[in-house]
Amino acid sequence: MRNFLIAGNWKMNCGIAETQSLLTGIKEIQDSMPEGVDGLVCPPMVSLQAAADELQNISGIALGGQNVHFEDNGAYTGEVSTQMLNEVGCDYVILGHSERRQYFGETDKTVNAKVNKSLEDGLKPVICVGESLKQRKADEHKLRVRKQVQAALIGVEYEDAQNLVIAYEPIWAIGTGETATPDQAQEMHKMIRAVLADLFDKDAADQIQIVYGGSMKPHNAEELLQQTDVDGGLIGGASLKADSFTDIIEIADNLS
Ligand code: PEP
């Protein structure tokens, strides 16, 4: 019913030359996405145009930003607008990544403003939520993630639900080599879908892609993607190598 979404978050990696070579490498292995799999790459801002050019030769991989501002334009040094992302060819934008929350002062409130602005201007937000290790150990992980999802979606209209992607990313699993177990991931994704059903309705919730992020690699992707409510991956490290990214796409294809 739902396609898998296999998304690469390149973070602060890959300038223009590396972007061209990574996407050339991906194209050599996989020049079009399999039917049941949506692809997405999110390079740094300065590499978006180079990526957009390369993606002309790969069908089914969309382009996304890693952040956006909630105002149209103006005196916001260092920021980019939704219109700028649209102009360069982005269809998606990652919002509320834990690294942005941790290092750049992103809050539930700014994430919510960015979600609404992105939807208004035709960008699909990939909304990142996830608990810290401390919160999980204190058994507060469900409460934390439920609140993050609810806060991010304040003011979002029913008609826009189909344009949302939620990324469940336990902070303790990002870049650490440690992953949530398939059961832990399924439990959280199922809960997130229930929150979405409460906010919208069951039909809408059943259509929203909820992807897992946190050290997803070719060796653990299958068991995670097999879970009923895990609809893909937001992938950091393993998206920076053509073979590991396309291996995960192939695993998703075999499961779809
Ligand atoms: C991420 O950056 O969203 C991420 C999940 O990174 P990694 O796959 O490297 O853990």
PDB file of C-alpha atoms and ligand atoms in Angstrom:
ATOM      1  CA  MET A   1       0.000   0.000   0.000  1.00  0.00           C
ATOM      2  CA  ARG A   2       2.776   2.436   0.950  1.00  0.00           C
ATOM      3  CA  ASN A   3       5.934   2.687  -1.121  1.00  0.00           C
ATOM      4  CA  PHE A   4       9.217   2.441   0.734  1.00  0.00           C
ATOM      5  CA  LEU A   5      11.144   5.711   0.941  1.00  0.00           C
ATOM      6  CA  ILE A   6      14.900   5.295   0.959  1.00  0.00           C
ATOM      7  CA  ALA A   7      16.365   8.693   1.788  1.00  0.00           C
ATOM      8  CA  GLY A   8      19.977   9.780   2.109  1.00  0.00           C
ATOM      9  CA  ASN A   9      20.813  12.513   4.600  1.00  0.00           C
ATOM     10  CA  TRP A  10      24.273  13.557   3.477  1.00  0.00           C
ATOM     11  CA  LYS A  11      24.643  16.043   6.348  1.00  0.00           C
ATOM     12  CA  MET A  12      27.747  18.271   5.919  1.00  0.00           C
ATOM     13  CA  ASN A  13      29.351  15.935   3.398  1.00  0.00           C
ATOM     14  CA  CYS A  14      29.806  16.165  -0.368  1.00  0.00           C
ATOM     15  CA  GLY A  15      30.639  19.433  -2.072  1.00  0.00           C
ATOM     16  CA  ILE A  16      29.921  19.749  -5.779  1.00  0.00           C
ATOM     17  CA  ALA A  17      32.612  17.371  -7.070  1.00  0.00           C
ATOM     18  CA  GLU A  18      31.796  14.663  -4.524  1.00  0.00           C
ATOM     19  CA  THR A  19      28.089  15.081  -5.199  1.00  0.00           C
ATOM     20  CA  GLN A  20      28.680  14.508  -8.893  1.00  0.00           C
ATOM     21  CA  SER A  21      30.815  11.461  -8.273  1.00  0.00           C
ATOM     22  CA  LEU A  22      28.456   9.894  -5.681  1.00  0.00           C
ATOM     23  CA  LEU A  23      25.436  10.317  -7.942  1.00  0.00           C
ATOM     24  CA  THR A  24      27.358   9.049 -10.947  1.00  0.00           C
ATOM     25  CA  GLY A  25      28.233   5.987  -8.864  1.00  0.00           C
ATOM     26  CA  ILE A  26      24.585   5.501  -7.880  1.00  0.00           C
ATOM     27  CA  LYS A  27      23.471   5.847 -11.512  1.00  0.00           C
ATOM     28  CA  GLU A  28      25.986   3.218 -12.635  1.00  0.00           C
ATOM     29  CA  ILE A  29      24.383   0.716 -10.275  1.00  0.00           C
ATOM     30  CA  GLN A  30      20.767   1.891 -10.349  1.00  0.00           C
ATOM     31  CA  ASP A  31      19.616   4.316 -13.020  1.00  0.00           C
ATOM     32  CA  SER A  32      15.963   4.090 -12.032  1.00  0.00           C
ATOM     33  CA  MET A  33      14.126   3.323  -8.830  1.00  0.00           C
ATOM     34  CA  PRO A  34      12.227   0.060  -8.599  1.00  0.00           C
ATOM     35  CA  GLU A  35       8.442   0.459  -8.668  1.00  0.00           C
ATOM     36  CA  GLY A  36       7.748   0.122  -4.946  1.00  0.00           C
ATOM     37  CA  VAL A  37      10.611   2.322  -3.795  1.00  0.00           C
ATOM     38  CA  ASP A  38      10.865   6.115  -3.705  1.00  0.00           C
ATOM     39  CA  GLY A  39      14.420   7.458  -3.582  1.00  0.00           C
ATOM     40  CA  LEU A  40      15.571  10.719  -2.061  1.00  0.00           C
ATOM     41  CA  VAL A  41      18.923  12.410  -1.538  1.00  0.00           C
ATOM     42  CA  CYS A  42      19.472  15.464   0.662  1.00  0.00           C
ATOM     43  CA  PRO A  43      22.862  17.045  -0.051  1.00  0.00           C
ATOM     44  CA  PRO A  44      24.191  20.243   1.538  1.00  0.00           C
ATOM     45  CA  MET A  45      22.691  23.458   0.156  1.00  0.00           C
ATOM     46  CA  VAL A  46      25.655  24.374  -2.061  1.00  0.00           C
ATOM     47  CA  SER A  47      25.477  21.002  -3.794  1.00  0.00           C
ATOM     48  CA  LEU A  48      21.756  21.000  -4.549  1.00  0.00           C
ATOM     49  CA  GLN A  49      22.088  22.370  -8.083  1.00  0.00           C
ATOM     50  CA  ALA A  50      24.824  19.876  -8.970  1.00  0.00           C
ATOM     51  CA  ALA A  51      22.660  17.093  -7.554  1.00  0.00           C
ATOM     52  CA  ALA A  52      19.608  18.321  -9.462  1.00  0.00           C
ATOM     53  CA  ASP A  53      21.633  18.158 -12.687  1.00  0.00           C
ATOM     54  CA  GLU A  54      22.860  14.620 -11.981  1.00  0.00           C
ATOM     55  CA  LEU A  55      19.387  13.426 -10.958  1.00  0.00           C
ATOM     56  CA  GLN A  56      18.097  14.216 -14.457  1.00  0.00           C
ATOM     57  CA  ASN A  57      19.739  10.909 -15.378  1.00  0.00           C
ATOM     58  CA  ILE A  58      18.275   8.823 -12.549  1.00  0.00           C
ATOM     59  CA  SER A  59      14.543   8.329 -12.494  1.00  0.00           C
ATOM     60  CA  GLY A  60      12.766   8.047  -9.171  1.00  0.00           C
ATOM     61  CA  ILE A  61      15.304   9.732  -6.910  1.00  0.00           C
ATOM     62  CA  ALA A  62      13.999  13.058  -5.628  1.00  0.00           C
ATOM     63  CA  LEU A  63      15.962  15.935  -4.166  1.00  0.00           C
ATOM     64  CA  GLY A  64      15.598  17.423  -0.697  1.00  0.00           C
ATOM     65  CA  GLY A  65      17.101  20.100   1.506  1.00  0.00           C
ATOM     66  CA  GLN A  66      18.324  19.468   5.041  1.00  0.00           C
ATOM     67  CA  ASN A  67      16.630  22.528   6.538  1.00  0.00           C
ATOM     68  CA  VAL A  68      14.615  25.579   5.512  1.00  0.00           C
ATOM     69  CA  HIS A  69      13.479  28.833   7.091  1.00  0.00           C
ATOM     70  CA  PHE A  70       9.849  29.654   7.805  1.00  0.00           C
ATOM     71  CA  GLU A  71       9.888  33.183   6.449  1.00  0.00           C
ATOM     72  CA  ASP A  72       9.697  34.014   2.741  1.00  0.00           C
ATOM     73  CA  ASN A  73      12.890  36.072   2.567  1.00  0.00           C
ATOM     74  CA  GLY A  74      14.743  38.851   4.339  1.00  0.00           C
ATOM     75  CA  ALA A  75      17.429  39.443   6.914  1.00  0.00           C
ATOM     76  CA  TYR A  76      18.099  35.851   8.006  1.00  0.00           C
ATOM     77  CA  THR A  77      21.804  35.374   7.419  1.00  0.00           C
ATOM     78  CA  GLY A  78      22.732  31.814   6.601  1.00  0.00           C
ATOM     79  CA  GLU A  79      19.209  30.612   5.901  1.00  0.00           C
ATOM     80  CA  VAL A  80      17.399  29.427   2.767  1.00  0.00           C
ATOM     81  CA  SER A  81      13.739  29.763   1.865  1.00  0.00           C
ATOM     82  CA  THR A  82      11.176  27.298   0.611  1.00  0.00           C
ATOM     83  CA  GLN A  83      11.078  29.156  -2.686  1.00  0.00           C
ATOM     84  CA  MET A  84      14.842  28.723  -3.081  1.00  0.00           C
ATOM     85  CA  LEU A  85      14.512  24.983  -2.467  1.00  0.00           C
ATOM     86  CA  ASN A  86      11.642  24.807  -4.948  1.00  0.00           C
ATOM     87  CA  GLU A  87      13.644  26.700  -7.540  1.00  0.00           C
ATOM     88  CA  VAL A  88      16.588  24.320  -7.352  1.00  0.00           C
ATOM     89  CA  GLY A  89      14.267  21.337  -7.767  1.00  0.00           C
ATOM     90  CA  CYS A  90      13.669  20.074  -4.235  1.00  0.00           C
ATOM     91  CA  ASP A  91      10.487  18.144  -3.482  1.00  0.00           C
ATOM     92  CA  TYR A  92      11.353  17.372   0.144  1.00  0.00           C
ATOM     93  CA  VAL A  93      13.024  18.965   3.133  1.00  0.00           C
ATOM     94  CA  ILE A  94      14.329  17.319   6.294  1.00  0.00           C
ATOM     95  CA  LEU A  95      13.072  19.178   9.366  1.00  0.00           C
ATOM     96  CA  GLY A  96      13.901  18.883  13.028  1.00  0.00           C
ATOM     97  CA  HIS A  97      16.838  16.516  12.696  1.00  0.00           C
ATOM     98  CA  SER A  98      18.241  15.854  16.165  1.00  0.00           C
ATOM     99  CA  GLU A  99      21.553  17.432  15.136  1.00  0.00           C
ATOM    100  CA  ARG A 100      19.704  20.651  14.328  1.00  0.00           C
ATOM    101  CA  ARG A 101      17.801  20.434  17.607  1.00  0.00           C
ATOM    102  CA  GLN A 102      21.032  19.756  19.524  1.00  0.00           C
ATOM    103  CA  TYR A 103      23.488  22.146  17.871  1.00  0.00           C
ATOM    104  CA  PHE A 104      21.383  24.842  16.198  1.00  0.00           C
ATOM    105  CA  GLY A 105      18.604  25.603  18.641  1.00  0.00           C
ATOM    106  CA  GLU A 106      15.800  23.971  16.689  1.00  0.00           C
ATOM    107  CA  THR A 107      12.721  23.565  18.883  1.00  0.00           C
ATOM    108  CA  ASP A 108       9.345  21.892  18.497  1.00  0.00           C
ATOM    109  CA  LYS A 109       7.992  25.374  17.811  1.00  0.00           C
ATOM    110  CA  THR A 110      10.397  26.238  14.983  1.00  0.00           C
ATOM    111  CA  VAL A 111       9.960  22.764  13.528  1.00  0.00           C
ATOM    112  CA  ASN A 112       6.196  23.311  13.507  1.00  0.00           C
ATOM    113  CA  ALA A 113       6.559  26.698  11.768  1.00  0.00           C
ATOM    114  CA  LYS A 114       8.840  25.133   9.163  1.00  0.00           C
ATOM    115  CA  VAL A 115       6.481  22.186   8.615  1.00  0.00           C
ATOM    116  CA  ASN A 116       3.570  24.518   7.886  1.00  0.00           C
ATOM    117  CA  LYS A 117       5.623  26.789   5.644  1.00  0.00           C
ATOM    118  CA  SER A 118       7.010  23.835   3.694  1.00  0.00           C
ATOM    119  CA  LEU A 119       3.573  22.331   3.116  1.00  0.00           C
ATOM    120  CA  GLU A 120       2.173  25.704   2.093  1.00  0.00           C
ATOM    121  CA  ASP A 121       4.896  26.020  -0.534  1.00  0.00           C
ATOM    122  CA  GLY A 122       4.723  22.490  -1.892  1.00  0.00           C
ATOM    123  CA  LEU A 123       7.653  20.849  -0.117  1.00  0.00           C
ATOM    124  CA  LYS A 124       7.179  17.524   1.644  1.00  0.00           C
ATOM    125  CA  PRO A 125       8.643  17.718   5.142  1.00  0.00           C
ATOM    126  CA  VAL A 126      10.555  14.730   6.479  1.00  0.00           C
ATOM    127  CA  ILE A 127       9.905  15.408  10.156  1.00  0.00           C
ATOM    128  CA  CYS A 128      12.502  13.882  12.462  1.00  0.00           C
ATOM    129  CA  VAL A 129      11.522  12.773  15.937  1.00  0.00           C
ATOM    130  CA  GLY A 130      13.309  10.592  18.450  1.00  0.00           C
ATOM    131  CA  GLU A 131      14.310  10.168  22.037  1.00  0.00           C
ATOM    132  CA  SER A 132      17.658  10.364  23.789  1.00  0.00           C
ATOM    133  CA  LEU A 133      19.182   7.388  25.564  1.00  0.00           C
ATOM    134  CA  LYS A 134      18.369   9.012  28.890  1.00  0.00           C
ATOM    135  CA  GLN A 135      14.718   9.335  27.918  1.00  0.00           C
ATOM    136  CA  ARG A 136      14.579   5.716  26.768  1.00  0.00           C
ATOM    137  CA  LYS A 137      16.206   4.494  29.968  1.00  0.00           C
ATOM    138  CA  ALA A 138      13.678   6.501  31.977  1.00  0.00           C
ATOM    139  CA  ASP A 139      10.890   4.923  29.901  1.00  0.00           C
ATOM    140  CA  GLU A 140       9.935   8.336  28.568  1.00  0.00           C
ATOM    141  CA  HIS A 141      10.602   7.560  24.924  1.00  0.00           C
ATOM    142  CA  LYS A 142       6.979   7.118  23.872  1.00  0.00           C
ATOM    143  CA  LEU A 143       5.835  10.256  25.627  1.00  0.00           C
ATOM    144  CA  ARG A 144       8.702  12.280  24.139  1.00  0.00           C
ATOM    145  CA  VAL A 145       8.114  11.109  20.585  1.00  0.00           C
ATOM    146  CA  ARG A 146       4.332  11.449  20.835  1.00  0.00           C
ATOM    147  CA  LYS A 147       4.775  15.057  21.970  1.00  0.00           C
ATOM    148  CA  GLN A 148       7.259  15.806  19.186  1.00  0.00           C
ATOM    149  CA  VAL A 149       4.880  14.479  16.535  1.00  0.00           C
ATOM    150  CA  GLN A 150       1.905  16.372  17.963  1.00  0.00           C
ATOM    151  CA  ALA A 151       3.892  19.602  18.270  1.00  0.00           C
ATOM    152  CA  ALA A 152       5.304  19.367  14.747  1.00  0.00           C
ATOM    153  CA  LEU A 153       1.839  18.950  13.244  1.00  0.00           C
ATOM    154  CA  ILE A 154      -0.064  21.774  14.931  1.00  0.00           C
ATOM    155  CA  GLY A 155      -2.080  23.558  12.263  1.00  0.00           C
ATOM    156  CA  VAL A 156      -1.494  20.965   9.530  1.00  0.00           C
ATOM    157  CA  GLU A 157      -4.656  20.443   7.459  1.00  0.00           C
ATOM    158  CA  TYR A 158      -6.109  17.022   6.701  1.00  0.00           C
ATOM    159  CA  GLU A 159      -5.446  17.484   2.955  1.00  0.00           C
ATOM    160  CA  ASP A 160      -1.743  17.913   3.655  1.00  0.00           C
ATOM    161  CA  ALA A 161      -1.365  14.686   5.630  1.00  0.00           C
ATOM    162  CA  GLN A 162      -0.521  12.820   2.423  1.00  0.00           C
ATOM    163  CA  ASN A 163       2.515  15.081   1.947  1.00  0.00           C
ATOM    164  CA  LEU A 164       4.078  14.272   5.298  1.00  0.00           C
ATOM    165  CA  VAL A 165       6.913  11.907   6.049  1.00  0.00           C
ATOM    166  CA  ILE A 166       7.855  11.106   9.641  1.00  0.00           C
ATOM    167  CA  ALA A 167      11.350   9.845  10.444  1.00  0.00           C
ATOM    168  CA  TYR A 168      11.685   8.025  13.751  1.00  0.00           C
ATOM    169  CA  GLU A 169      15.314   8.484  14.709  1.00  0.00           C
ATOM    170  CA  PRO A 170      16.346   7.426  18.200  1.00  0.00           C
ATOM    171  CA  ILE A 171      19.183   9.830  18.968  1.00  0.00           C
ATOM    172  CA  TRP A 172      21.270   7.079  20.552  1.00  0.00           C
ATOM    173  CA  ALA A 173      21.283   5.224  17.233  1.00  0.00           C
ATOM    174  CA  ILE A 174      22.334   8.085  14.946  1.00  0.00           C
ATOM    175  CA  GLY A 175      25.897   7.718  13.726  1.00  0.00           C
ATOM    176  CA  THR A 176      26.701   5.306  16.550  1.00  0.00           C
ATOM    177  CA  GLY A 177      26.514   1.976  14.759  1.00  0.00           C
ATOM    178  CA  GLU A 178      23.851   0.961  17.245  1.00  0.00           C
ATOM    179  CA  THR A 179      20.344   0.445  15.849  1.00  0.00           C
ATOM    180  CA  ALA A 180      16.942   0.070  17.400  1.00  0.00           C
ATOM    181  CA  THR A 181      15.940  -3.572  17.330  1.00  0.00           C
ATOM    182  CA  PRO A 182      13.239  -4.369  14.780  1.00  0.00           C
ATOM    183  CA  ASP A 183      10.774  -4.753  17.671  1.00  0.00           C
ATOM    184  CA  GLN A 184      11.711  -1.395  19.185  1.00  0.00           C
ATOM    185  CA  ALA A 185      11.373   0.277  15.780  1.00  0.00           C
ATOM    186  CA  GLN A 186       8.019  -1.361  15.068  1.00  0.00           C
ATOM    187  CA  GLU A 187       6.681  -0.420  18.499  1.00  0.00           C
ATOM    188  CA  MET A 188       7.565   3.241  17.984  1.00  0.00           C
ATOM    189  CA  HIS A 189       6.377   3.398  14.367  1.00  0.00           C
ATOM    190  CA  LYS A 190       3.079   1.801  15.336  1.00  0.00           C
ATOM    191  CA  MET A 191       2.646   4.357  18.101  1.00  0.00           C
ATOM    192  CA  ILE A 192       3.471   7.220  15.719  1.00  0.00           C
ATOM    193  CA  ARG A 193       0.876   5.909  13.261  1.00  0.00           C
ATOM    194  CA  ALA A 194      -1.700   5.844  16.062  1.00  0.00           C
ATOM    195  CA  VAL A 195      -0.851   9.471  16.908  1.00  0.00           C
ATOM    196  CA  LEU A 196      -1.313  10.360  13.228  1.00  0.00           C
ATOM    197  CA  ALA A 197      -4.659   8.531  13.182  1.00  0.00           C
ATOM    198  CA  ASP A 198      -5.771  10.571  16.188  1.00  0.00           C
ATOM    199  CA  LEU A 199      -4.697  13.826  14.542  1.00  0.00           C
ATOM    200  CA  PHE A 200      -6.111  13.065  11.077  1.00  0.00           C
ATOM    201  CA  ASP A 201      -7.872   9.709  10.682  1.00  0.00           C
ATOM    202  CA  LYS A 202      -6.915   6.098  10.082  1.00  0.00           C
ATOM    203  CA  ASP A 203      -7.030   6.357   6.286  1.00  0.00           C
ATOM    204  CA  ALA A 204      -4.688   9.334   6.296  1.00  0.00           C
ATOM    205  CA  ALA A 205      -2.362   7.720   8.834  1.00  0.00           C
ATOM    206  CA  ASP A 206      -2.188   4.551   6.757  1.00  0.00           C
ATOM    207  CA  GLN A 207      -0.855   6.525   3.825  1.00  0.00           C
ATOM    208  CA  ILE A 208       1.914   8.405   5.617  1.00  0.00           C
ATOM    209  CA  GLN A 209       5.417   7.012   5.202  1.00  0.00           C
ATOM    210  CA  ILE A 210       7.119   6.539   8.566  1.00  0.00           C
ATOM    211  CA  VAL A 211      10.797   5.843   8.007  1.00  0.00           C
ATOM    212  CA  TYR A 212      13.440   4.663  10.470  1.00  0.00           C
ATOM    213  CA  GLY A 213      16.772   6.425  10.933  1.00  0.00           C
ATOM    214  CA  GLY A 214      19.730   5.443  13.076  1.00  0.00           C
ATOM    215  CA  SER A 215      22.634   3.429  11.692  1.00  0.00           C
ATOM    216  CA  MET A 216      20.580   1.690   9.021  1.00  0.00           C
ATOM    217  CA  LYS A 217      23.071  -0.279   6.900  1.00  0.00           C
ATOM    218  CA  PRO A 218      22.787  -3.025   4.294  1.00  0.00           C
ATOM    219  CA  HIS A 219      23.371  -5.689   6.972  1.00  0.00           C
ATOM    220  CA  ASN A 220      20.459  -4.602   9.184  1.00  0.00           C
ATOM    221  CA  ALA A 221      18.085  -2.965   6.698  1.00  0.00           C
ATOM    222  CA  GLU A 222      16.106  -6.089   5.886  1.00  0.00           C
ATOM    223  CA  GLU A 223      14.973  -6.868   9.423  1.00  0.00           C
ATOM    224  CA  LEU A 224      14.001  -3.235   9.989  1.00  0.00           C
ATOM    225  CA  LEU A 225      12.195  -2.808   6.666  1.00  0.00           C
ATOM    226  CA  GLN A 226      10.282  -6.042   7.238  1.00  0.00           C
ATOM    227  CA  GLN A 227       8.381  -4.418  10.097  1.00  0.00           C
ATOM    228  CA  THR A 228       4.772  -3.564   9.244  1.00  0.00           C
ATOM    229  CA  ASP A 229       5.019   0.127  10.051  1.00  0.00           C
ATOM    230  CA  VAL A 230       8.588   0.767   8.886  1.00  0.00           C
ATOM    231  CA  ASP A 231       8.246   2.335   5.455  1.00  0.00           C
ATOM    232  CA  GLY A 232      11.851   3.028   4.632  1.00  0.00           C
ATOM    233  CA  GLY A 233      14.956   4.627   6.017  1.00  0.00           C
ATOM    234  CA  LEU A 234      16.546   8.001   6.599  1.00  0.00           C
ATOM    235  CA  ILE A 235      20.144   7.030   6.133  1.00  0.00           C
ATOM    236  CA  GLY A 236      23.237   9.014   7.059  1.00  0.00           C
ATOM    237  CA  GLY A 237      26.576   7.214   6.830  1.00  0.00           C
ATOM    238  CA  ALA A 238      25.448   4.431   4.504  1.00  0.00           C
ATOM    239  CA  SER A 239      24.020   6.930   2.007  1.00  0.00           C
ATOM    240  CA  LEU A 240      27.481   8.336   1.312  1.00  0.00           C
ATOM    241  CA  LYS A 241      28.621   5.267  -0.612  1.00  0.00           C
ATOM    242  CA  ALA A 242      26.909   4.336  -3.857  1.00  0.00           C
ATOM    243  CA  ASP A 243      27.017   0.607  -3.171  1.00  0.00           C
ATOM    244  CA  SER A 244      25.623   0.683   0.366  1.00  0.00           C
ATOM    245  CA  PHE A 245      22.842   3.117  -0.613  1.00  0.00           C
ATOM    246  CA  THR A 246      21.829   1.052  -3.632  1.00  0.00           C
ATOM    247  CA  ASP A 247      22.097  -2.182  -1.594  1.00  0.00           C
ATOM    248  CA  ILE A 248      19.447  -0.782   0.772  1.00  0.00           C
ATOM    249  CA  ILE A 249      17.292   0.208  -2.214  1.00  0.00           C
ATOM    250  CA  GLU A 250      17.583  -3.358  -3.489  1.00  0.00           C
ATOM    251  CA  ILE A 251      16.590  -4.782  -0.091  1.00  0.00           C
ATOM    252  CA  ALA A 252      13.523  -2.517  -0.066  1.00  0.00           C
ATOM    253  CA  ASP A 253      12.702  -3.603  -3.610  1.00  0.00           C
ATOM    254  CA  ASN A 254      12.839  -7.286  -2.617  1.00  0.00           C
ATOM    255  CA  LEU A 255      10.435  -6.608   0.255  1.00  0.00           C
ATOM    256  CA  SER A 256       7.974  -4.502  -1.733  1.00  0.00           C
TER     257      SER A 256
HETATM  258  C1  PEP B   1      20.738  10.512  10.102  1.00  0.00           C
HETATM  259  O1  PEP B   1      21.580  11.361   9.950  1.00  0.00           O
HETATM  260  O2  PEP B   1      19.553  10.838  10.028  1.00  0.00           O
HETATM  261  C2  PEP B   1      21.157   9.136  10.371  1.00  0.00           C
HETATM  262  C3  PEP B   1      20.240   8.255  10.649  1.00  0.00           C
HETATM  263  O3  PEP B   1      22.501   8.884  10.335  1.00  0.00           O
HETATM  264  P1  PEP B   1      23.207   7.432  10.414  1.00  0.00           P
HETATM  265  O4  PEP B   1      22.511   6.549   9.400  1.00  0.00           O
HETATM  266  O5  PEP B   1      24.629   7.670  10.051  1.00  0.00           O
HETATM  267  O6  PEP B   1      23.008   6.918  11.784  1.00  0.00           O
END
